[in-house]
Coordinates of C-alpha atoms in Angstrom, one line a residue:
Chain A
X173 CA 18.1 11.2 -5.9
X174 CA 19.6 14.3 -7.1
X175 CA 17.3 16.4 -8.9
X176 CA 18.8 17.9 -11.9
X177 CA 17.8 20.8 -14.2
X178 CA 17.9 19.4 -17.6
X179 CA 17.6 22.0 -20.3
X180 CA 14.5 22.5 -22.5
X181 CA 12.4 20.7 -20.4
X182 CA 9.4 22.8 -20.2
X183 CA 6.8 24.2 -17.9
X184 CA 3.3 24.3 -18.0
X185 CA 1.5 27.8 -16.8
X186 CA 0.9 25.9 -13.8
X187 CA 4.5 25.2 -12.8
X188 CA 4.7 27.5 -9.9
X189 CA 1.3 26.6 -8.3
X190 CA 2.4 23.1 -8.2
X191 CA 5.8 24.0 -6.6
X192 CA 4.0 26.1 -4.3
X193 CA 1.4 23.3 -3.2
X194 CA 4.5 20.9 -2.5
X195 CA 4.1 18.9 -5.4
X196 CA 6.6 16.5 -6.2
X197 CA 8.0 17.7 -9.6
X198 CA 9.0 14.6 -12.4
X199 CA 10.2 15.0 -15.5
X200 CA 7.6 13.3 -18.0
X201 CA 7.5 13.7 -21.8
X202 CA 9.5 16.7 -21.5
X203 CA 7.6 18.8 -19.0
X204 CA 8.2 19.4 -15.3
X205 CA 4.8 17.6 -14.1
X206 CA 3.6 17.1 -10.3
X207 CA 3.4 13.2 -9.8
X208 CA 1.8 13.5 -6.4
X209 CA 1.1 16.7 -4.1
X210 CA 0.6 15.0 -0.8
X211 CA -0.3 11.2 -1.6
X212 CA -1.2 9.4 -4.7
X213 CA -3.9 7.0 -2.7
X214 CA -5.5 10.4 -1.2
X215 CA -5.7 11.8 -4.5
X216 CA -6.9 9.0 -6.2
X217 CA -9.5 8.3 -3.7
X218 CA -10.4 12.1 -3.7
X219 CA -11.8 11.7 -7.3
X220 CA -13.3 9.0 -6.2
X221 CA -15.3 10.2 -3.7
X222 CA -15.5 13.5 -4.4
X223 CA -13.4 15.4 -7.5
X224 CA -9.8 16.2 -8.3
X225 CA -8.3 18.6 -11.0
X226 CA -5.0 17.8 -13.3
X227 CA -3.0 19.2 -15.0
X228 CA -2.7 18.0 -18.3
X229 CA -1.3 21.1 -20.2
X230 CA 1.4 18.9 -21.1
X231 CA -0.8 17.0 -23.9
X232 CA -1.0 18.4 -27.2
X233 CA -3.9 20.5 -28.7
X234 CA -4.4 21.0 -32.5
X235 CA -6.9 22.5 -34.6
X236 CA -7.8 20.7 -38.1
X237 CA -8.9 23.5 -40.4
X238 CA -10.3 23.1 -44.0
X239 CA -12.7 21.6 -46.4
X240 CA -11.1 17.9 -46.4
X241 CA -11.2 17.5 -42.1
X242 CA -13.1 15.0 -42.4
X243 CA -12.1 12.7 -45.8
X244 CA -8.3 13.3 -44.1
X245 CA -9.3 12.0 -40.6
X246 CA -11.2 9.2 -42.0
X247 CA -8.4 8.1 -43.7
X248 CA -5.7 8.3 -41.0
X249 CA -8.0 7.1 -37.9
X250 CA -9.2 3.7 -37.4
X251 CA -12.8 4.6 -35.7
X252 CA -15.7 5.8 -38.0
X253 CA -15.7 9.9 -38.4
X254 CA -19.6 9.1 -39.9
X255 CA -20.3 8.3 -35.8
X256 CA -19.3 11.5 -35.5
X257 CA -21.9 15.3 -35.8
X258 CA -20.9 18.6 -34.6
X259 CA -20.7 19.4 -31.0
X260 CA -19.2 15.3 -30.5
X261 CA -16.1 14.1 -29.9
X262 CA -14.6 10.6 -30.7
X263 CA -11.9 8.4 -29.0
X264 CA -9.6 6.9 -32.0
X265 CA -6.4 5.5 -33.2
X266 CA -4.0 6.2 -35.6
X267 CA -2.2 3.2 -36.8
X268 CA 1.2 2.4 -38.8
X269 CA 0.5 0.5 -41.7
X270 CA 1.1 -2.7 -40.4
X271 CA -1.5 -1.8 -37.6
X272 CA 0.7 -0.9 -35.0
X273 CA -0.3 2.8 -33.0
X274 CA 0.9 6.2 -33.9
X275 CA -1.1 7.5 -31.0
X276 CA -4.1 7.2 -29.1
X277 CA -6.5 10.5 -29.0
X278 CA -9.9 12.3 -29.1
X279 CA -10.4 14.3 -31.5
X280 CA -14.0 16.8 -31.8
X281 CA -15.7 18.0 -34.8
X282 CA -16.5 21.9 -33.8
X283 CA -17.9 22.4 -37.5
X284 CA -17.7 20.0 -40.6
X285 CA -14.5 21.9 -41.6
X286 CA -12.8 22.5 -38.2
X287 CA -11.7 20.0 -35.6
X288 CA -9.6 20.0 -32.4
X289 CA -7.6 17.0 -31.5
X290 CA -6.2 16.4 -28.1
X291 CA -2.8 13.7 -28.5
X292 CA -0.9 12.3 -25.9
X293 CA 1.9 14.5 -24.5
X294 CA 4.9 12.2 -25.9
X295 CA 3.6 11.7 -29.2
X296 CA 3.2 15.6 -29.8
X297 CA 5.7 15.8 -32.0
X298 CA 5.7 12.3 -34.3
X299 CA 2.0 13.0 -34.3
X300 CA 2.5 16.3 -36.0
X301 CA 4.8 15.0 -38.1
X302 CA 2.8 11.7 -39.5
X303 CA 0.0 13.8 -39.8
X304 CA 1.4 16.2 -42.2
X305 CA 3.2 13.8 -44.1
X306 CA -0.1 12.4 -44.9
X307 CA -2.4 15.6 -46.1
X308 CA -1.3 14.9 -49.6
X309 CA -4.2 16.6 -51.6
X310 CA -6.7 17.0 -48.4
X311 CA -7.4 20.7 -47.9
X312 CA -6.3 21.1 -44.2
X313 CA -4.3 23.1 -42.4
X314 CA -3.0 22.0 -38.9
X315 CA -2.5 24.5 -36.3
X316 CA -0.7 23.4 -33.0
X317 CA -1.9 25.1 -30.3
X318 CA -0.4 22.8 -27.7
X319 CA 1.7 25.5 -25.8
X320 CA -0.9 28.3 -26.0
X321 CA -3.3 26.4 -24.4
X322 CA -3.7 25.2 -21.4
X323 CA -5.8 22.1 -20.6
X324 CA -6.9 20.4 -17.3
X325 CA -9.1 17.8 -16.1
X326 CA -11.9 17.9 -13.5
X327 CA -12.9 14.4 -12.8
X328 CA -15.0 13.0 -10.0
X329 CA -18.1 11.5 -8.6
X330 CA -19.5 14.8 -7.6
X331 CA -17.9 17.1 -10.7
X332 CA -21.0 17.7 -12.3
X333 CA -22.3 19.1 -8.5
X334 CA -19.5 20.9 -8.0
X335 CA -18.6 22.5 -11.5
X336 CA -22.0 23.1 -12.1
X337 CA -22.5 26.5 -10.5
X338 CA -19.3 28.0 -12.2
X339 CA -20.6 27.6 -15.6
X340 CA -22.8 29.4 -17.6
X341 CA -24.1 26.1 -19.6
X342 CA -26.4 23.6 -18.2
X343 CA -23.6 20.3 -18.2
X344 CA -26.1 18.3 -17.6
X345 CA -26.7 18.9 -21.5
X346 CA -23.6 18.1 -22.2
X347 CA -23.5 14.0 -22.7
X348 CA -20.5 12.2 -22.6
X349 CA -18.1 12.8 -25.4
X350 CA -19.9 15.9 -25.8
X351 CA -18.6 19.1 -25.7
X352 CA -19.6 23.3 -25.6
X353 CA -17.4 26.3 -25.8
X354 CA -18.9 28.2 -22.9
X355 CA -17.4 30.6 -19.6
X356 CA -16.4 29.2 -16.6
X357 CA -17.1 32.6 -14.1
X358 CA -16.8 34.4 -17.1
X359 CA -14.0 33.5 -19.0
X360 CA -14.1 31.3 -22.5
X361 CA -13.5 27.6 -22.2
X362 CA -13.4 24.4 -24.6
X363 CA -15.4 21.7 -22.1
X364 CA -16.1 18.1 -23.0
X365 CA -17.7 15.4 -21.1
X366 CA -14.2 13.4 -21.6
X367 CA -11.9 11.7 -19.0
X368 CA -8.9 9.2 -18.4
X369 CA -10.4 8.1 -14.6
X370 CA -13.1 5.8 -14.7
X371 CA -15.1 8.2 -13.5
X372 CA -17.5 10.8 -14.5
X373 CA -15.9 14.5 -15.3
X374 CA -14.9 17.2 -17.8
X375 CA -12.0 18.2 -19.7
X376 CA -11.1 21.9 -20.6
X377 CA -8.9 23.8 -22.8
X378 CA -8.5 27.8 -22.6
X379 CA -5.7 30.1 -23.1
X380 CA -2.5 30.3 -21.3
X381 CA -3.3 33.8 -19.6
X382 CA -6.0 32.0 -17.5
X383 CA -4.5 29.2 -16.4
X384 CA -4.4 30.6 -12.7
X385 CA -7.4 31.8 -12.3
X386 CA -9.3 28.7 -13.8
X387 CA -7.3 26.7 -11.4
X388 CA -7.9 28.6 -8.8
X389 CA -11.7 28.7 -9.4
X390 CA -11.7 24.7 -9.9
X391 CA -9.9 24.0 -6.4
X392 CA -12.2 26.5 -4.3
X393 CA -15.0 24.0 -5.0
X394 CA -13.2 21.9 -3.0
X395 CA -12.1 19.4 -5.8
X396 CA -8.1 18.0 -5.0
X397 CA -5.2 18.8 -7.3
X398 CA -4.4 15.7 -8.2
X399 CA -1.1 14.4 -9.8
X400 CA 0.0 11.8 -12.8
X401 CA 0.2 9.1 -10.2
X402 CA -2.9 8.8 -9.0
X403 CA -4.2 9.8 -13.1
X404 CA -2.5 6.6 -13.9
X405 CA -3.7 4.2 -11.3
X406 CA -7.2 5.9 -11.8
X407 CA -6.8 5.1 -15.4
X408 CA -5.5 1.9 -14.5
X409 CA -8.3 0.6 -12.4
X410 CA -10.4 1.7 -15.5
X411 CA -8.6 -0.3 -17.7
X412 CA -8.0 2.7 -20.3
X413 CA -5.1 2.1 -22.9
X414 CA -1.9 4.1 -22.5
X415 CA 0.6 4.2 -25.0
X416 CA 3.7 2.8 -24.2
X417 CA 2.0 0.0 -22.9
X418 CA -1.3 -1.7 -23.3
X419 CA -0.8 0.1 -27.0
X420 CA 2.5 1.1 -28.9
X421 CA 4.7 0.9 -32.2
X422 CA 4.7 -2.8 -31.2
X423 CA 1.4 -3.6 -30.2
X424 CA -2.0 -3.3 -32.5
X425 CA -5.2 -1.8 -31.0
X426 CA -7.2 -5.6 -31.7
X427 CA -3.9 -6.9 -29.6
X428 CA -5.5 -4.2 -26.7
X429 CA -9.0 -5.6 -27.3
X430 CA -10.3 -2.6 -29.0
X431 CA -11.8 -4.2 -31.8
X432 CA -14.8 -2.4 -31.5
X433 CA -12.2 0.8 -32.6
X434 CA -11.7 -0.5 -35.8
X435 CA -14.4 0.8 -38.4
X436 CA -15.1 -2.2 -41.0
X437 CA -16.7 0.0 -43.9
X438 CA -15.8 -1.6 -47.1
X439 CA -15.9 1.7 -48.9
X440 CA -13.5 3.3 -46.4
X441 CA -10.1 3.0 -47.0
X442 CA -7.8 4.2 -44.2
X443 CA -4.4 3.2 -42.7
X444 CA -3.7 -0.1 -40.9
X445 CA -7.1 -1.9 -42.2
X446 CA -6.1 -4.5 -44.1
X447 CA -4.2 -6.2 -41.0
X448 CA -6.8 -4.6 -38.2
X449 CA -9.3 -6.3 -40.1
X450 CA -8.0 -9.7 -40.5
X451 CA -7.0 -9.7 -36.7
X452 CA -10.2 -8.9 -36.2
X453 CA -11.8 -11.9 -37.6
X454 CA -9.4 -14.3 -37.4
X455 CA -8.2 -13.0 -33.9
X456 CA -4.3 -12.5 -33.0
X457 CA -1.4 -14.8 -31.0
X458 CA -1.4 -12.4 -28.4
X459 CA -3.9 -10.6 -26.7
X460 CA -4.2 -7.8 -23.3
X461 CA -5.6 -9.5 -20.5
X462 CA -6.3 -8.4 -16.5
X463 CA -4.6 -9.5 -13.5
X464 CA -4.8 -10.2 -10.1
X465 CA -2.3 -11.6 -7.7
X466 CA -3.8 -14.3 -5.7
X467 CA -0.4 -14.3 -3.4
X468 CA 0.7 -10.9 -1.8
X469 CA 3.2 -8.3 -3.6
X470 CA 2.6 -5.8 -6.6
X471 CA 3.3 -6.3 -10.2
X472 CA 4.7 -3.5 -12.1
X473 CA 5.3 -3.3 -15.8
X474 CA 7.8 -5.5 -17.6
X475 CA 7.4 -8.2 -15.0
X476 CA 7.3 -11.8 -17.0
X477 CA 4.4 -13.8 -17.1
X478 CA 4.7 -17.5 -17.4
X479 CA 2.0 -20.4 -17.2
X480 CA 3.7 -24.2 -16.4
X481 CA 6.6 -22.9 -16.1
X482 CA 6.7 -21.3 -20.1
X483 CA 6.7 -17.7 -20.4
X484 CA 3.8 -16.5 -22.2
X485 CA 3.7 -12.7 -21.9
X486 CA 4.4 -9.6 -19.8
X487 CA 2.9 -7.0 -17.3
X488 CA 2.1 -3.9 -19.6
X489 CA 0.6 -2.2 -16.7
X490 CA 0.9 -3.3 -12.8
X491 CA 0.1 -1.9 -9.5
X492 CA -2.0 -1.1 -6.3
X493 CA -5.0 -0.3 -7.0
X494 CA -6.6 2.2 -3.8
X495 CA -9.6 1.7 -4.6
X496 CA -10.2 -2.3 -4.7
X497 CA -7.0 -2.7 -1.8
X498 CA -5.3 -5.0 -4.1
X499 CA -2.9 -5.6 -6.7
X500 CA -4.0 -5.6 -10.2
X501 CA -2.5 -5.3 -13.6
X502 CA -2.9 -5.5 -17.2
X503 CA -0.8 -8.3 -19.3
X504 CA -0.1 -9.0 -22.9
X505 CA 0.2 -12.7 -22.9
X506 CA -0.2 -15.2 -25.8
X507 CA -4.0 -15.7 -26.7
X508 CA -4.2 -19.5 -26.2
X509 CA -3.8 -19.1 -22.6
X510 CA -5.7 -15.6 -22.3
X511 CA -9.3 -17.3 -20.5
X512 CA -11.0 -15.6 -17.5
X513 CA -10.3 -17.6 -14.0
X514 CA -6.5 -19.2 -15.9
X515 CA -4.1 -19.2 -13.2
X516 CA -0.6 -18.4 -14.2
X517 CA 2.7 -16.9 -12.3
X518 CA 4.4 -13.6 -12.3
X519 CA 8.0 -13.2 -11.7
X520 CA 8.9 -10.4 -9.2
X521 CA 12.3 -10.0 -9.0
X522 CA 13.6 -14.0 -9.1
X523 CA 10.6 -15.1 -7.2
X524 CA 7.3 -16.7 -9.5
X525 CA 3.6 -15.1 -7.5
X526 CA 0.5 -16.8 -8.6
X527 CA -2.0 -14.8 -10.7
X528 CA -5.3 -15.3 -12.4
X529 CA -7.1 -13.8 -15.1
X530 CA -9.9 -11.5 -14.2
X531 CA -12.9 -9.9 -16.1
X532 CA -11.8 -6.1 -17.1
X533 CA -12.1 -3.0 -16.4
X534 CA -11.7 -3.9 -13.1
X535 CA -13.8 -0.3 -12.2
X536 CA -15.7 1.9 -13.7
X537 CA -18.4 4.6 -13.0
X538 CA -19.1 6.9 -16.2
Chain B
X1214 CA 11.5 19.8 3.2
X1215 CA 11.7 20.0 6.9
X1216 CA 12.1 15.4 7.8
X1217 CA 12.5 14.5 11.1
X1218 CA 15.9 12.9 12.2
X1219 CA 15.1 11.6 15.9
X1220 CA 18.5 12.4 17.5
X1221 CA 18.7 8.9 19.9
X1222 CA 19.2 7.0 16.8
X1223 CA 22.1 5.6 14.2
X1224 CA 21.6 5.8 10.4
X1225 CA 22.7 4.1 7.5
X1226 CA 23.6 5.7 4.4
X1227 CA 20.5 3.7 2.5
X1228 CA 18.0 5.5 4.8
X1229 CA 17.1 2.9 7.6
X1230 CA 17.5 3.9 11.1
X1231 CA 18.7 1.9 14.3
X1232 CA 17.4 2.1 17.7
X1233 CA 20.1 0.2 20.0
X1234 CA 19.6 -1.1 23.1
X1235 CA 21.8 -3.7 24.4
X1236 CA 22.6 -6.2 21.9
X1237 CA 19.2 -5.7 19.9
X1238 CA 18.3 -3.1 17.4
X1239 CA 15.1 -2.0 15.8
X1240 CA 15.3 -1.0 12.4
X1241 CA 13.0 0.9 10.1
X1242 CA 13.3 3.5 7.3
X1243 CA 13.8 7.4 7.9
X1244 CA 11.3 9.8 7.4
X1245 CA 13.1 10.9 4.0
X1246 CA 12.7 7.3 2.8
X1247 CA 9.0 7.2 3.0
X1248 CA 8.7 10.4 1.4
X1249 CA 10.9 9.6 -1.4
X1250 CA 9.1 6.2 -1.9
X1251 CA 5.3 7.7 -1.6
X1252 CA 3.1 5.8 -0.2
X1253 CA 3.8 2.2 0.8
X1254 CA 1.3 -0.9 -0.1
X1255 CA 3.1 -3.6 0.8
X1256 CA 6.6 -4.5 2.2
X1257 CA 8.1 -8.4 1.8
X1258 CA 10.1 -9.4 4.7
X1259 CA 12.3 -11.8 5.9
X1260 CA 10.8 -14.8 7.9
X1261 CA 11.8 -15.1 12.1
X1262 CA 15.0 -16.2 13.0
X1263 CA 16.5 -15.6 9.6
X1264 CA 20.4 -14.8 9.9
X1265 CA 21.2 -11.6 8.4
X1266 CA 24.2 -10.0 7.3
X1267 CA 25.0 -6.2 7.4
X1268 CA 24.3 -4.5 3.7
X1269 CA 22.4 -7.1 2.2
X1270 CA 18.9 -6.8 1.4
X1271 CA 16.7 -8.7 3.2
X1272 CA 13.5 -7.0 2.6
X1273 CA 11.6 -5.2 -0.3
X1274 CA 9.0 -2.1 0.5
X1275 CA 6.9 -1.6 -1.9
X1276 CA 5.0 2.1 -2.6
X1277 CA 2.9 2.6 -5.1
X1278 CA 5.5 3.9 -7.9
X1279 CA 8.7 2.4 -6.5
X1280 CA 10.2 -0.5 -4.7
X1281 CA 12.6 -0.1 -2.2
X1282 CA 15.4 -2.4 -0.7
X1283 CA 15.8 -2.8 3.1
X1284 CA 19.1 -3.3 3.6
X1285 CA 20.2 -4.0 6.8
X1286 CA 22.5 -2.3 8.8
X1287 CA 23.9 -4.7 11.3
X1288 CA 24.7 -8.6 10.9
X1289 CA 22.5 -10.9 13.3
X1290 CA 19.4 -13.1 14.0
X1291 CA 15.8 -11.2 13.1
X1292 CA 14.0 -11.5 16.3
X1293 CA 11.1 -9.6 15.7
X1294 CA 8.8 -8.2 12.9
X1295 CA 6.3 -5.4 13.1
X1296 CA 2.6 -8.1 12.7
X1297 CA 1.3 -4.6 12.3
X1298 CA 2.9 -3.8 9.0
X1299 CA 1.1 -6.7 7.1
X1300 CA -2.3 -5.3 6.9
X1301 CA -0.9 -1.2 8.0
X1302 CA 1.7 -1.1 5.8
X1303 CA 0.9 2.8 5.4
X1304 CA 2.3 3.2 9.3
X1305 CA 5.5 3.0 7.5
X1306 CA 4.6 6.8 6.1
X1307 CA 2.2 8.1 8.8
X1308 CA 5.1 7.2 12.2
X1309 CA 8.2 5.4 10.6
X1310 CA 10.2 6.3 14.0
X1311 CA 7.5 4.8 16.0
X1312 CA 4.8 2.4 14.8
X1313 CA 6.1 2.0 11.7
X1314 CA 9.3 0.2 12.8
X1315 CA 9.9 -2.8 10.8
X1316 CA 12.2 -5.5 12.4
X1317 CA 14.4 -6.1 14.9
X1318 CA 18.1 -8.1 15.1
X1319 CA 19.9 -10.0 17.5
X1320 CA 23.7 -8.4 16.6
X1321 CA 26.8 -9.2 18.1
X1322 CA 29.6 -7.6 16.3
X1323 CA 29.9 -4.0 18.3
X1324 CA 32.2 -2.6 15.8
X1325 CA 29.3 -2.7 13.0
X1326 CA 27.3 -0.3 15.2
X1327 CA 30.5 2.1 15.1
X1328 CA 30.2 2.3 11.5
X1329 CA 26.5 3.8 11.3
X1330 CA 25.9 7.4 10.6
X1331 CA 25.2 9.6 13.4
X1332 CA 22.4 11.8 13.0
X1333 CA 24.2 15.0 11.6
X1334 CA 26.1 12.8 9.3
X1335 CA 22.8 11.6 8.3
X1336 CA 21.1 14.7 8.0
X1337 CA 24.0 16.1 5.8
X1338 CA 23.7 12.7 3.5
X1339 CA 20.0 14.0 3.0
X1340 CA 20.2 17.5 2.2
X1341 CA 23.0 16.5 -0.2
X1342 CA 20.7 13.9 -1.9
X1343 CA 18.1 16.8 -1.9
X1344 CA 20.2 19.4 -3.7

C-alpha cells in the first residue's frame, strides 16, 4: 500500500492535528481526510455513548446573497423553502431534470435575502457550477466560502452536556435544524442543531484562523476525534442518504424513499417535478430497501442482490454495524419484491448469503 | 509506526505469519495486516481437514472497510481453527501473534518452509510498503 503524494490534493486547517493524533490519512473528494484515528468501532461507539468531533472542512460552504434567495432556491430545490423562517435550516435536493440528484444538502435562511448552504464535499464544484447556470434573472450572488471556513461536527448522546458550558447561547433553544451565530469561549461561530449520525449534535462553521483552537476546546470536553469511517457507518445505521449511493445522477430521491422531500405545490414550479411527482403517485420499478444477513459475512456496496435465483437489485450501502453487532445494508432492488420480512440472497464474492428485508433506519436517536 | 515482528517466526510476503514446530504450523496475520485492514468483524474460513495448497486463498477476513485474503503459506491438511475467532474476531487486532492465531496445517513439503520470509526480510517488505 504505498502512499503516494498526488498533487493538488488539499488540506484542511486540521491536517497536522490529525497526522499528529495518528490518524490514518485517505484521500477522499480531493482532500487528505483521517478515515480512523485509533478504531472506527471505538469511534463510532464513542458518539454513541458519549460524543465525537469530525472533521468535515472538506464539505462546501456557500452564502446565497440577494433579493431573489428565496424565488431561486425554490426553484432549484425539491423541498418547500415556505417550511422554512429565519434562524431554520432545511435538508433538500437538487435534482436533474429528469429527477435524478445534483446533490444532497442543508441549506439556512440567516435573513430573507441571505442563506448559507453546506454541499457535499464531491459535488463542490458541479454544484457551483449548476447553480450559477441557473440564476438567470434571480438577483443573487453566490459566494463560496468553502476553503475559508472551516466546519466540524460535534455529535453525541451527551453533546448538548458537554458543549453546553463552552457557549455563550442556551442550545437547549436551539431546536433541531435550528441554528445561532454565537461564541464558543469567545470566538464567533455558525451552530446548527444538524448531524449525519443518528444521533443528537451540532454542526459548526468559523474561520480558518481558529480551526485549532475550536478543536482543541471541543476534544478537552472529552468528546473523541472521530474519522469518515465511523461518520459513515454512523450515518449508515441511521439510514441517511449519501450520494454516490442510496442517491446519484442515476438514482431519484422517490427511488431513496424520500418522497416526503418532494414539495407538491401546484403553483411552484421547480426542477425535476414533473417526474418526482408522477413517481410519487404512481410509485417507481425500483425502490431503496434495508438489509440484514440472516447467514454470517458482511455485505459491502455493489454486491448483487437476487431473489429465486433472478437478480433484482444491488447493495448501495453495506456493512458492520458496531452498534447492533451485525451486518446491515441498504439495497436498491426492483419494487415488486421490496416487502418488509422478503427473504432474498446476496452474492459475496461467488458465494449467494441469505438476506431479508428489514424496517429502516435501523437506529436512530435525535 | 513501530509493528511488532516476533523474531521465532517465518513470514510470507502477503502478511501472514508461521509458527513451525515439527510438521505443523500455525498461521495468522502480522501485526501490519491488522492495522492496515482496521478492525476486523468477521473472518470466513476454511472447514477441518480441508487440503490446502501454498498461495491460494483459503480464507477471507473481513474489517470493517476492507476484506482481506488469507493466503496460505504452506501446502497441507488444516488441522485446527481458532473456535475463538468466531464470536472474537477482534482478537485478530488486539494479540494477532498470540490469541488471535487463525489456523493451523498439517505440511509435508520442507522445502516450502525454506521459501518464507525471515523476519528482517519481512520487516524490510513492510517499511517498503510503508514508504
Amino acid at each position: 500500500m504505498a502512499k503516494q503524494e498526488v498533487q493538488d490534493v488539499k488540506k484542511t486547517p486540521l491536517y497536522d492535528i490529525h497526522v499528529k493524533l495518528g490518524a490514518r490519512m485517505v484521500e477522499f473528494a480531493g482532500f487528505y481526510m483521517p478515515v480512523q484515528y485509533e478504531s472506527i468501532i471505538k469511534e463510532h461507539k464513542a458518539v454513541r455513548s458519549n460524543a465525537g468531533v469530525f472533521d468535515i472542512t472538506h464539505m462546501g460552504e456557500f452564502l446565497f446573497e440577494g433579493r431573489d434567495v428565496i424565488s431561486f432556491l425554490q426553484y432549484i430545490m425539491i423541498n418547500d423553502l415556505n417550511l422554512l423562517e429565519p434562524s431554520k435550516g432545511q435538508y433538500s435536493i437538487m435534482c436533474y431534470k429528469n429527477g435524478t440528484v445534483v446533490d444532497d444538502l442543508v441549506y439556512y435562511e440567516e435573513t430573507p435575502e441571505r442563506f448559507r448552504m453546506i454541499v457535499n464535499a464531491s459535488n463542490r464544484e458541479k454544484d457551483l457550477e449548476w447553480l450559477n447556470d441557473h440564476i438567470g434573472n434571480h438577483d443573487v450572488k453566490i459566494t463560496n466560502l468553502s476553503d475559508e471556513r472551516c466546519r466540524l461536527a460535534f455529535q453525541g448522546s451527551n453533546a448538548d452536556e458537554l458543549l453546553q458550558p463552552l457557549i455563550d447561547v442556551d442550545l437547549s433553544k436551539i431546536n433541531r435544524f435550528y441554528f445561532a451565530h454565537c461564541n464558543l469561549n469567545n470566538t464567533p461561530i455558525f451552530i446548527a442543531r444538524t448531524g449525519y449520525t443518528g444521533e443528537r449534535g451540532f454542526e459548526i462553521s468559523f474561520e480558518n484562523k481558529y480551526a485549532e483552537k475550536i478543536w482543541n476546546d471541543l476534544t478537552n470536553t472529552g468528546a473523541s476525534p472521530t474519522g469518515l469511517g465511523a461518520r459513515d457507518s454512523l450515518r449508515l445505521e441511521a439510514c441517511y442518504s449519501l450520494y454516490g449511493h442510496e442517491i446519484s445522477d442515476s438514482i431519484t430521491p422517490i427511488e431513496a424513499g424520500l418522497n416526503w422531500l418532494a414539495k407538491p405545490k401546484e403553483d411552484i414550479d421547480y426542477i425535476g417535478k414533473e417526474i418526482l411527482l408522477n413517481q410519487k403517485s404512481k410509485g417507481t420499478e425500483r425502490i431503496i430497501i434495508g438489509l440484514n444477513l440472516i447467514e454470517r459475512g458482511i455485505i459491502r456496496e455493489n454486491y448483487k442482490i437476487f431473489k429465486d435465483g433472478q437478480e433484482i437489485g444491488y447493495v448501495t450501502s453495506g456493512g458492520y454495524s458496531p452498534t447492533l453487532d451485525k451486518t446491515i445494508g441498504l439495497g436498491l432492488v426492483q419494487s415488486q419484491y421490496s416487502e418488509v420480512g422478503t427473504e432474498l440472497e446476496i452474492e459475496i464474492r461467488g458465494k449467494l448469503l441469505k438476506g431479508i428485508i428489514v424496517p429502516i433506519p435501523f437506529y436512530r436517536n435525535v | 509506526m513501530d509493528y511488532k515482528f516476533p523474531d521465532n517466526l517465518k513470514y510470507t510476503t502477503s502478511h501472514e505469519w508461521v509458527k513451525i514446530e515439527e510438521d505443523i504450523a500455525r498461521v495468522g496475520i502480522t501485526d501490519y495486516a491488522q492495522h492496515q485492514l482496521g478492525d476486523i468483524v468477521f473472518i470466513q474460513l476454511p472447514d477441518l481437514g480441508t487440503s490446502v495448497e501454498k498461495e491460494t486463498s483459503v480464507g477471507e477476513i473481513e474489517s470493517v472497510k476492507a476484506v482481506g485474503d488469507l493466503i496460505m503459506p504452506l501446502s497441507g491438511q488444516i488441522i485446527s481453527i481458532n473456535e475463538n475467532l468466531a464470536d472474537s474476531p477482534e482478537l485478530v487486532n488486539s494479540s494477532p501473534f498470540e490469541e488471535g492465531w487463525i489456523l493451523e496445517v498439517k505440511f509435508s513439503n520442507y522445502d516450502e518452509v525454506n521459501s518464507l520470509l525471515s523476519v528482517n526480510k519481512y520487516k524490510e517488505l513492510v517499511q517498503s510498503e510503508e514508504k
